[in-house]
PDB file of C-alpha atoms and ligand atoms in Angstrom:
ATOM      1  CA  MET K 216      21.686 112.912 112.892  1.00 38.00           C
ATOM      2  CA  SER K 217      18.742 115.397 112.641  1.00 38.00           C
ATOM      3  CA  SER K 218      16.182 114.149 110.810  1.00 39.00           C
ATOM      4  CA  GLU K 219      14.139 117.120 110.718  1.00 37.00           C
ATOM      5  CA  PRO K 220      15.570 119.474 107.729  1.00 39.00           C
ATOM      6  CA  THR K 221      16.809 122.676 110.452  1.00 40.00           C
ATOM      7  CA  THR K 222      13.740 125.077 107.952  1.00 44.00           C
ATOM      8  CA  LEU K 223      11.144 123.991 105.481  1.00 55.00           C
ATOM      9  CA  ASN K 224      10.713 127.377 104.555  1.00 68.00           C
ATOM     10  CA  LYS K 225      12.350 128.367 101.074  1.00 77.00           C
ATOM     11  CA  PRO K 226      15.365 130.790 101.391  1.00 80.00           C
ATOM     12  CA  PRO K 227      14.174 133.554  99.899  1.00 82.00           C
ATOM     13  CA  THR K 228      15.378 134.308  95.965  1.00 88.00           C
ATOM     14  CA  GLU K 229      18.363 136.901  97.070  1.00 88.00           C
ATOM     15  CA  GLN K 230      19.631 133.675  99.950  1.00 85.00           C
ATOM     16  CA  VAL K 231      19.815 131.119  97.200  1.00 89.00           C
ATOM     17  CA  GLN K 232      22.281 133.882  94.018  1.00 91.00           C
ATOM     18  CA  ASP K 233      24.259 135.284  96.907  1.00 88.00           C
ATOM     19  CA  LEU K 234      25.012 130.664  98.036  1.00 89.00           C
ATOM     20  CA  PHE K 235      26.200 130.087  94.419  1.00 90.00           C
ATOM     21  CA  GLU K 236      27.850 132.727  93.649  1.00 93.00           C
ATOM     22  CA  ARG K 237      29.757 132.513  97.521  1.00 89.00           C
ATOM     23  CA  ILE K 238      30.552 128.409  96.451  1.00 89.00           C
ATOM     24  CA  ALA K 239      31.565 128.914  93.292  1.00 91.00           C
ATOM     25  CA  PRO K 240      35.079 128.635  93.818  1.00 89.00           C
ATOM     26  CA  VAL K 241      35.247 125.205  95.146  1.00 87.00           C
ATOM     27  CA  TYR K 242      31.808 124.012  93.574  1.00 88.00           C
ATOM     28  CA  ASP K 243      32.699 121.396  90.934  1.00 88.00           C
ATOM     29  CA  GLN K 244      35.978 119.884  92.422  1.00 87.00           C
ATOM     30  CA  LEU K 245      33.174 119.182  95.379  1.00 87.00           C
ATOM     31  CA  ASN K 246      30.320 117.696  92.478  1.00 88.00           C
ATOM     32  CA  ASP K 247      33.285 115.673  92.291  1.00 88.00           C
ATOM     33  CA  TRP K 248      34.395 114.395  95.197  1.00 83.00           C
ATOM     34  CA  LEU K 249      31.013 114.191  96.671  1.00 84.00           C
ATOM     35  CA  SER K 250      29.594 111.716  94.001  1.00 86.00           C
ATOM     36  CA  LEU K 251      32.695 110.107  92.957  1.00 87.00           C
ATOM     37  CA  GLY K 252      32.722 111.510  89.916  1.00 91.00           C
ATOM     38  CA  LEU K 253      29.248 110.176  89.122  1.00 94.00           C
ATOM     39  CA  HIS K 254      27.389 113.641  88.805  1.00 95.00           C
ATOM     40  CA  ARG K 255      29.062 112.965  85.109  1.00 95.00           C
ATOM     41  CA  VAL K 256      27.347 110.618  84.372  1.00 96.00           C
ATOM     42  CA  TRP K 257      24.596 111.686  85.149  1.00 96.00           C
ATOM     43  CA  LYS K 258      24.507 114.632  83.372  1.00 97.00           C
ATOM     44  CA  GLN K 259      25.321 112.698  80.159  1.00 97.00           C
ATOM     45  CA  MET K 260      22.374 110.401  81.079  1.00 98.00           C
ATOM     46  CA  ALA K 261      19.897 113.582  81.248  1.00 98.00           C
ATOM     47  CA  VAL K 262      21.760 115.153  77.764  1.00 98.00           C
ATOM     48  CA  LYS K 263      21.125 112.082  75.963  1.00 98.00           C
ATOM     49  CA  TRP K 264      17.494 111.718  77.639  1.00 98.00           C
ATOM     50  CA  SER K 265      16.014 115.454  76.312  1.00 98.00           C
ATOM     51  CA  GLY K 266      15.948 114.696  73.320  1.00 98.00           C
ATOM     52  CA  ALA K 267      18.573 116.376  72.118  1.00 98.00           C
ATOM     53  CA  LYS K 268      20.469 116.054  68.038  1.00 98.00           C
ATOM     54  CA  PRO K 269      23.116 117.864  66.058  1.00 98.00           C
ATOM     55  CA  GLY K 270      21.964 121.038  64.228  1.00 98.00           C
ATOM     56  CA  ASP K 271      19.458 121.355  67.321  1.00 98.00           C
ATOM     57  CA  HIS K 272      19.162 124.743  69.488  1.00 98.00           C
ATOM     58  CA  CYS K 273      19.649 124.281  73.082  1.00 98.00           C
ATOM     59  CA  LEU K 274      19.254 125.397  76.746  1.00 98.00           C
ATOM     60  CA  ASP K 275      20.321 124.311  79.974  1.00 98.00           C
ATOM     61  CA  LEU K 276      18.532 125.958  82.654  1.00 98.00           C
ATOM     62  CA  CYS K 277      20.220 127.350  85.331  1.00 98.00           C
ATOM     63  CA  CYS K 278      23.756 126.333  83.568  1.00 98.00           C
ATOM     64  CA  GLY K 279      25.921 127.140  86.533  1.00 97.00           C
ATOM     65  CA  SER K 280      29.409 125.707  85.441  1.00 97.00           C
ATOM     66  CA  GLY K 281      28.752 124.720  82.082  1.00 97.00           C
ATOM     67  CA  ASP K 282      28.950 120.679  82.651  1.00 95.00           C
ATOM     68  CA  LEU K 283      25.545 120.309  81.764  1.00 97.00           C
ATOM     69  CA  ALA K 284      25.403 123.412  78.447  1.00 98.00           C
ATOM     70  CA  LEU K 285      29.251 121.848  77.508  1.00 98.00           C
ATOM     71  CA  GLU K 286      27.641 118.057  77.339  1.00 97.00           C
ATOM     72  CA  LEU K 287      24.254 119.293  75.459  1.00 98.00           C
ATOM     73  CA  ALA K 288      26.574 121.119  72.750  1.00 98.00           C
ATOM     74  CA  ARG K 289      29.023 119.158  71.579  1.00 98.00           C
ATOM     75  CA  ARG K 290      25.562 116.294  71.150  1.00 98.00           C
ATOM     76  CA  VAL K 291      24.135 119.713  68.982  1.00 98.00           C
ATOM     77  CA  ARG K 292      27.480 119.282  67.739  1.00 97.00           C
ATOM     78  CA  PRO K 293      27.721 120.463  64.053  1.00 96.00           C
ATOM     79  CA  GLY K 294      25.485 123.400  63.344  1.00 96.00           C
ATOM     80  CA  GLY K 295      23.778 122.955  67.255  1.00 98.00           C
ATOM     81  CA  GLN K 296      24.238 126.201  69.659  1.00 98.00           C
ATOM     82  CA  VAL K 297      23.188 125.807  73.186  1.00 98.00           C
ATOM     83  CA  TRP K 298      22.598 128.559  75.705  1.00 98.00           C
ATOM     84  CA  GLY K 299      23.733 128.390  79.026  1.00 98.00           C
ATOM     85  CA  VAL K 300      21.463 130.394  81.782  1.00 98.00           C
ATOM     86  CA  ASP K 301      22.662 131.020  85.389  1.00 98.00           C
ATOM     87  CA  PHE K 302      21.109 134.106  87.729  1.00 97.00           C
ATOM     88  CA  ALA K 303      24.886 134.139  89.364  1.00 97.00           C
ATOM     89  CA  SER K 304      27.338 135.439  88.071  1.00 97.00           C
ATOM     90  CA  ALA K 305      30.904 133.997  89.470  1.00 96.00           C
ATOM     91  CA  GLN K 306      29.552 130.917  88.193  1.00 97.00           C
ATOM     92  CA  LEU K 307      29.170 131.481  85.339  1.00 98.00           C
ATOM     93  CA  ALA K 308      32.368 133.094  84.942  1.00 97.00           C
ATOM     94  CA  ILE K 309      33.537 129.398  85.191  1.00 97.00           C
ATOM     95  CA  ALA K 310      31.606 128.424  82.506  1.00 98.00           C
ATOM     96  CA  ARG K 311      32.674 130.652  80.611  1.00 98.00           C
ATOM     97  CA  GLN K 312      36.758 129.862  81.224  1.00 97.00           C
ATOM     98  CA  ARG K 313      35.899 126.678  81.048  1.00 97.00           C
ATOM     99  CA  HIS K 314      34.835 126.977  77.560  1.00 98.00           C
ATOM    100  CA  GLN K 315      38.235 128.635  76.307  1.00 97.00           C
ATOM    101  CA  GLN K 316      40.062 125.010  77.241  1.00 97.00           C
ATOM    102  CA  PRO K 317      40.592 123.467  73.602  1.00 97.00           C
ATOM    103  CA  SER K 318      38.638 120.876  74.137  1.00 95.00           C
ATOM    104  CA  ASN K 319      35.557 123.400  75.163  1.00 97.00           C
ATOM    105  CA  VAL K 320      36.510 126.277  72.103  1.00 96.00           C
ATOM    106  CA  ASN K 321      34.490 124.682  69.473  1.00 97.00           C
ATOM    107  CA  LEU K 322      31.906 124.383  71.139  1.00 98.00           C
ATOM    108  CA  SER K 323      28.812 126.445  70.093  1.00 98.00           C
ATOM    109  CA  ILE K 324      27.408 128.213  73.618  1.00 98.00           C
ATOM    110  CA  SER K 325      25.847 131.796  75.117  1.00 98.00           C
ATOM    111  CA  TRP K 326      25.774 131.695  78.379  1.00 98.00           C
ATOM    112  CA  MET K 327      23.685 134.287  79.698  1.00 98.00           C
ATOM    113  CA  LEU K 328      22.393 136.242  83.320  1.00 97.00           C
ATOM    114  CA  GLY K 329      19.338 135.958  83.769  1.00 97.00           C
ATOM    115  CA  ASP K 330      16.467 134.995  86.430  1.00 97.00           C
ATOM    116  CA  VAL K 331      14.637 131.088  84.620  1.00 97.00           C
ATOM    117  CA  LEU K 332      11.196 132.535  86.463  1.00 96.00           C
ATOM    118  CA  ASN K 333      11.655 135.385  82.941  1.00 96.00           C
ATOM    119  CA  LEU K 334      13.477 134.293  80.319  1.00 98.00           C
ATOM    120  CA  PRO K 335      13.926 136.185  77.432  1.00 97.00           C
ATOM    121  CA  PHE K 336      13.244 134.290  75.149  1.00 98.00           C
ATOM    122  CA  ASP K 337       9.952 133.723  72.298  1.00 97.00           C
ATOM    123  CA  ASP K 338       7.233 131.248  72.724  1.00 98.00           C
ATOM    124  CA  ASP K 339       8.725 127.916  70.493  1.00 98.00           C
ATOM    125  CA  ARG K 340      12.067 128.239  70.126  1.00 97.00           C
ATOM    126  CA  PHE K 341      14.496 125.746  71.724  1.00 98.00           C
ATOM    127  CA  ASP K 342      13.926 122.169  69.965  1.00 98.00           C
ATOM    128  CA  ALA K 343      15.231 120.361  74.125  1.00 98.00           C
ATOM    129  CA  ALA K 344      16.128 121.468  77.125  1.00 98.00           C
ATOM    130  CA  THR K 345      18.004 120.119  79.876  1.00 98.00           C
ATOM    131  CA  ILE K 346      18.153 121.332  84.146  1.00 98.00           C
ATOM    132  CA  GLY K 347      21.093 120.083  86.331  1.00 98.00           C
ATOM    133  CA  TYR K 348      20.291 120.412  89.558  1.00 96.00           C
ATOM    134  CA  GLY K 349      18.419 123.440  89.002  1.00 97.00           C
ATOM    135  CA  LEU K 350      14.680 122.655  89.825  1.00 97.00           C
ATOM    136  CA  ARG K 351      15.003 122.274  93.117  1.00 95.00           C
ATOM    137  CA  ASN K 352      16.695 125.993  93.630  1.00 94.00           C
ATOM    138  CA  VAL K 353      14.242 127.946  91.779  1.00 95.00           C
ATOM    139  CA  GLU K 354      11.670 130.223  94.474  1.00 93.00           C
ATOM    140  CA  ASN K 355       9.106 128.703  92.223  1.00 94.00           C
ATOM    141  CA  ILE K 356       9.492 125.025  90.666  1.00 96.00           C
ATOM    142  CA  SER K 357       5.957 125.202  88.941  1.00 97.00           C
ATOM    143  CA  HIS K 358       6.287 129.533  87.336  1.00 96.00           C
ATOM    144  CA  CYS K 359      10.009 127.640  86.008  1.00 97.00           C
ATOM    145  CA  LEU K 360       8.345 124.677  84.552  1.00 98.00           C
ATOM    146  CA  GLN K 361       5.570 126.709  82.693  1.00 98.00           C
ATOM    147  CA  GLU K 362       8.934 128.772  81.098  1.00 98.00           C
ATOM    148  CA  LEU K 363      10.450 125.949  80.239  1.00 98.00           C
ATOM    149  CA  TYR K 364       7.304 124.923  78.302  1.00 98.00           C
ATOM    150  CA  ARG K 365       6.439 128.805  76.593  1.00 98.00           C
ATOM    151  CA  VAL K 366      10.004 127.908  75.387  1.00 98.00           C
ATOM    152  CA  LEU K 367      10.046 124.746  73.897  1.00 98.00           C
ATOM    153  CA  ARG K 368       8.812 124.278  70.571  1.00 98.00           C
ATOM    154  CA  PRO K 369       6.239 122.062  70.315  1.00 98.00           C
ATOM    155  CA  GLN K 370       7.133 117.512  70.812  1.00 98.00           C
ATOM    156  CA  ALA K 371      10.175 118.681  72.519  1.00 98.00           C
ATOM    157  CA  LYS K 372      12.094 117.418  74.967  1.00 98.00           C
ATOM    158  CA  ALA K 373      13.478 118.433  78.837  1.00 98.00           C
ATOM    159  CA  ALA K 374      15.245 116.031  81.558  1.00 98.00           C
ATOM    160  CA  VAL K 375      15.497 117.128  84.514  1.00 98.00           C
ATOM    161  CA  LEU K 376      18.178 116.177  86.371  1.00 98.00           C
ATOM    162  CA  ASP K 377      17.852 116.812  90.553  1.00 97.00           C
ATOM    163  CA  PHE K 378      18.785 114.572  93.983  1.00 95.00           C
ATOM    164  CA  HIS K 379      15.434 112.071  94.920  1.00 96.00           C
ATOM    165  CA  ARG K 380      13.995 110.588  97.596  1.00 95.00           C
ATOM    166  CA  PRO K 381      14.759 106.644  97.060  1.00 95.00           C
ATOM    167  CA  ASP K 382      11.644 104.621  99.141  1.00 92.00           C
ATOM    168  CA  TRP K 383      13.843 102.085 101.045  1.00 91.00           C
ATOM    169  CA  PRO K 384      13.926 103.206 104.071  1.00 91.00           C
ATOM    170  CA  TRP K 385      18.074 101.914 105.277  1.00 92.00           C
ATOM    171  CA  MET K 386      17.946 103.270 101.615  1.00 93.00           C
ATOM    172  CA  GLN K 387      16.207 107.272 103.072  1.00 91.00           C
ATOM    173  CA  THR K 388      19.009 106.943 106.013  1.00 93.00           C
ATOM    174  CA  PHE K 389      22.195 105.473 103.807  1.00 92.00           C
ATOM    175  CA  GLN K 390      21.520 109.593 101.970  1.00 92.00           C
ATOM    176  CA  GLN K 391      21.097 111.814 105.093  1.00 91.00           C
ATOM    177  CA  CYS K 392      24.082 110.653 107.063  1.00 90.00           C
ATOM    178  CA  TYR K 393      25.724 111.013 103.379  1.00 88.00           C
ATOM    179  CA  LEU K 394      24.879 114.444 103.216  1.00 88.00           C
ATOM    180  CA  GLU K 395      24.882 115.245 106.937  1.00 87.00           C
ATOM    181  CA  TRP K 396      28.136 113.219 108.089  1.00 88.00           C
ATOM    182  CA  VAL K 397      29.922 113.512 104.873  1.00 88.00           C
ATOM    183  CA  VAL K 398      29.080 116.158 101.856  1.00 86.00           C
ATOM    184  CA  VAL K 399      28.955 118.293 105.080  1.00 86.00           C
ATOM    185  CA  PRO K 400      32.179 118.231 106.836  1.00 87.00           C
ATOM    186  CA  ILE K 401      34.074 117.928 103.705  1.00 89.00           C
ATOM    187  CA  SER K 402      32.962 121.241 102.558  1.00 86.00           C
ATOM    188  CA  GLN K 403      33.663 121.819 105.952  1.00 87.00           C
ATOM    189  CA  GLN K 404      37.255 121.638 105.560  1.00 87.00           C
ATOM    190  CA  MET K 405      36.764 123.286 102.896  1.00 85.00           C
ATOM    191  CA  GLY K 406      35.460 126.215 104.533  1.00 85.00           C
ATOM    192  CA  TYR K 407      32.062 126.193 102.524  1.00 85.00           C
ATOM    193  CA  GLY K 408      29.886 123.860 105.688  1.00 82.00           C
ATOM    194  CA  PRO K 409      27.179 125.785 106.016  1.00 82.00           C
ATOM    195  CA  ASP K 410      27.081 126.182 102.176  1.00 82.00           C
ATOM    196  CA  TYR K 411      26.046 122.848 101.831  1.00 83.00           C
ATOM    197  CA  ALA K 412      23.994 122.377 105.145  1.00 86.00           C
ATOM    198  CA  TYR K 413      21.271 124.599 102.562  1.00 84.00           C
ATOM    199  CA  LEU K 414      21.248 120.553 100.460  1.00 88.00           C
ATOM    200  CA  TRP K 415      19.640 118.037 103.296  1.00 88.00           C
ATOM    201  CA  PRO K 416      16.445 120.455 103.778  1.00 89.00           C
ATOM    202  CA  SER K 417      16.313 121.078 100.055  1.00 91.00           C
ATOM    203  CA  LEU K 418      16.101 117.905  99.552  1.00 92.00           C
ATOM    204  CA  LEU K 419      12.999 117.603 101.948  1.00 92.00           C
ATOM    205  CA  ARG K 420      11.421 120.008 100.254  1.00 93.00           C
ATOM    206  CA  PHE K 421      11.464 119.255  97.029  1.00 95.00           C
ATOM    207  CA  PRO K 422       8.474 117.328  95.404  1.00 96.00           C
ATOM    208  CA  GLN K 423       9.153 114.279  95.206  1.00 96.00           C
ATOM    209  CA  GLY K 424       8.813 111.675  91.488  1.00 97.00           C
ATOM    210  CA  LYS K 425       5.832 111.174  91.464  1.00 97.00           C
ATOM    211  CA  ALA K 426       5.122 115.536  92.723  1.00 97.00           C
ATOM    212  CA  GLN K 427       6.974 116.131  90.273  1.00 98.00           C
ATOM    213  CA  VAL K 428       5.600 114.956  87.267  1.00 98.00           C
ATOM    214  CA  ALA K 429       1.982 116.686  88.641  1.00 98.00           C
ATOM    215  CA  LEU K 430       3.520 120.394  88.861  1.00 98.00           C
ATOM    216  CA  ALA K 431       4.883 119.642  84.698  1.00 98.00           C
ATOM    217  CA  LYS K 432       1.160 118.359  84.084  1.00 98.00           C
ATOM    218  CA  ALA K 433      -0.229 121.328  85.344  1.00 98.00           C
ATOM    219  CA  ALA K 434       2.459 123.544  83.259  1.00 98.00           C
ATOM    220  CA  GLY K 435       1.396 121.932  80.015  1.00 98.00           C
ATOM    221  CA  PHE K 436       3.354 118.879  79.484  1.00 98.00           C
ATOM    222  CA  GLN K 437       2.036 116.257  76.965  1.00 98.00           C
ATOM    223  CA  SER K 438       3.730 113.408  78.724  1.00 98.00           C
ATOM    224  CA  ALA K 439       6.254 113.642  81.518  1.00 98.00           C
ATOM    225  CA  ILE K 440       7.880 110.407  83.567  1.00 98.00           C
ATOM    226  CA  HIS K 441      10.534 110.018  86.286  1.00 98.00           C
ATOM    227  CA  TYR K 442      12.591 107.728  86.200  1.00 98.00           C
ATOM    228  CA  PRO K 443      14.808 107.395  89.338  1.00 97.00           C
ATOM    229  CA  ILE K 444      18.379 106.475  89.354  1.00 96.00           C
ATOM    230  CA  ALA K 445      21.353 105.550  91.606  1.00 95.00           C
ATOM    231  CA  GLY K 446      19.273 103.664  93.438  1.00 93.00           C
ATOM    232  CA  GLY K 447      16.284 106.990  94.001  1.00 95.00           C
ATOM    233  CA  THR K 448      18.785 108.915  95.426  1.00 95.00           C
ATOM    234  CA  MET K 449      18.464 111.185  91.640  1.00 96.00           C
ATOM    235  CA  GLY K 450      15.956 111.759  89.291  1.00 97.00           C
ATOM    236  CA  VAL K 451      15.454 112.633  86.491  1.00 98.00           C
ATOM    237  CA  LEU K 452      12.485 113.934  84.953  1.00 98.00           C
ATOM    238  CA  VAL K 453      11.505 114.076  81.381  1.00 98.00           C
ATOM    239  CA  VAL K 454       8.598 116.070  79.866  1.00 98.00           C
ATOM    240  CA  THR K 455       7.531 116.604  76.077  1.00 98.00           C
ATOM    241  CA  LYS K 456       5.681 118.906  75.302  1.00 98.00           C
TER     242      LYS K 456
HETATM  243  C1  LIG W 675      23.117 123.311  92.410  1.00 97.72           C
HETATM  244  S1  LIG W 675      23.096 124.430  90.387  1.00 97.72           S
HETATM  245  C2  LIG W 675      23.525 123.453  89.675  1.00 97.72           C
HETATM  246  C3  LIG W 675      24.778 124.263  88.314  1.00 97.72           C
HETATM  247  C4  LIG W 675      24.040 122.522  87.415  1.00 97.72           C
HETATM  248  N1  LIG W 675      23.455 122.830  86.099  1.00 97.72           N
HETATM  249  C5  LIG W 675      24.812 121.944  87.929  1.00 97.72           C
HETATM  250  O1  LIG W 675      24.025 120.688  87.997  1.00 97.72           O
HETATM  251  O2  LIG W 675      26.232 121.660  88.421  1.00 97.72           O
HETATM  252  C6  LIG W 675      22.446 125.471  91.073  1.00 97.72           C
HETATM  253  C7  LIG W 675      21.855 126.740  89.972  1.00 97.72           C
HETATM  254  O3  LIG W 675      21.290 127.086  90.227  1.00 97.72           O
HETATM  255  C8  LIG W 675      20.680 128.496  90.270  1.00 97.72           C
HETATM  256  N2  LIG W 675      19.619 129.099  90.039  1.00 97.72           N
HETATM  257  C9  LIG W 675      19.315 129.607  91.297  1.00 97.72           C
HETATM  258  N3  LIG W 675      17.376 129.558  90.434  1.00 97.72           N
HETATM  259  C10 LIG W 675      17.595 130.698  89.576  1.00 97.72           C
HETATM  260  C11 LIG W 675      17.299 131.004  88.690  1.00 97.72           C
HETATM  261  N4  LIG W 675      15.959 131.500  90.083  1.00 97.72           N
HETATM  262  N5  LIG W 675      17.364 132.156  87.322  1.00 97.72           N
HETATM  263  C12 LIG W 675      18.774 132.133  87.398  1.00 97.72           C
HETATM  264  N6  LIG W 675      19.018 130.430  88.158  1.00 97.72           N
HETATM  265  C13 LIG W 675      18.944 130.184  89.066  1.00 97.72           C
HETATM  266  C14 LIG W 675      22.434 128.733  90.675  1.00 97.72           C
HETATM  267  O4  LIG W 675      22.914 130.003  90.758  1.00 97.72           O
HETATM  268  C15 LIG W 675      22.964 127.707  90.692  1.00 97.72           C
HETATM  269  O5  LIG W 675      24.045 127.997  90.298  1.00 97.72           O
END
């Protein structure tokens, strides 16, 4: 097992976009397998901690294939509306298909192809927001948090769910082994091994809880708290404008 990431440099935006376009056909299935379905629970926690309530207008950034946006839309019924933004059209195509399923078709969601670093919304527009596994992947984390801050109404909250590195050394070893010895080989079986090899280096580059809090405060948020979950292997950053 290599202890160092293959590269500490962030891949260029186009490379990230290509990656998510390419893995779209297997993305949801692999999420379910590799997290043993737990990503659904963590996403429900993020939706709850975003403070979204019936009637709210909410934003899900880096919405991918849409499960967090769908969950958010369930929470803002009746009368609410969700906007899901992502720059990978293949992911959005899957989100639109899921939205057409009978259990989802009545949910109010607008799917938007766009860059979360340059949101097409006015200032102070949204009552709550979520980001699931997106902040780690954007080219400029500070800029993303600044855009999030800009479009939220004063006092509105956002919950940002992503991987995190646990404090305990044995959990760190478990996490690295799991990502390199379980996730990569399973995705390899499905023909996407090199694509999933990005996970571990992206986690090593990603600021940890305290650093995320500092970045959120620098972006203007009056409050920012990071909650480690799943034994510290995941975390939710809750910010309040
Ligand atoms: C790991 S996926 C997460 C998808 C979904 N939120 C989830 O929780 O399963 C990260 C998503 O971020 C999107 N993304 C990364 N940078 C972006 C950007 N600058 N603008 C829009 N989407 C971006 C990718 O296209 C990808 O769909």
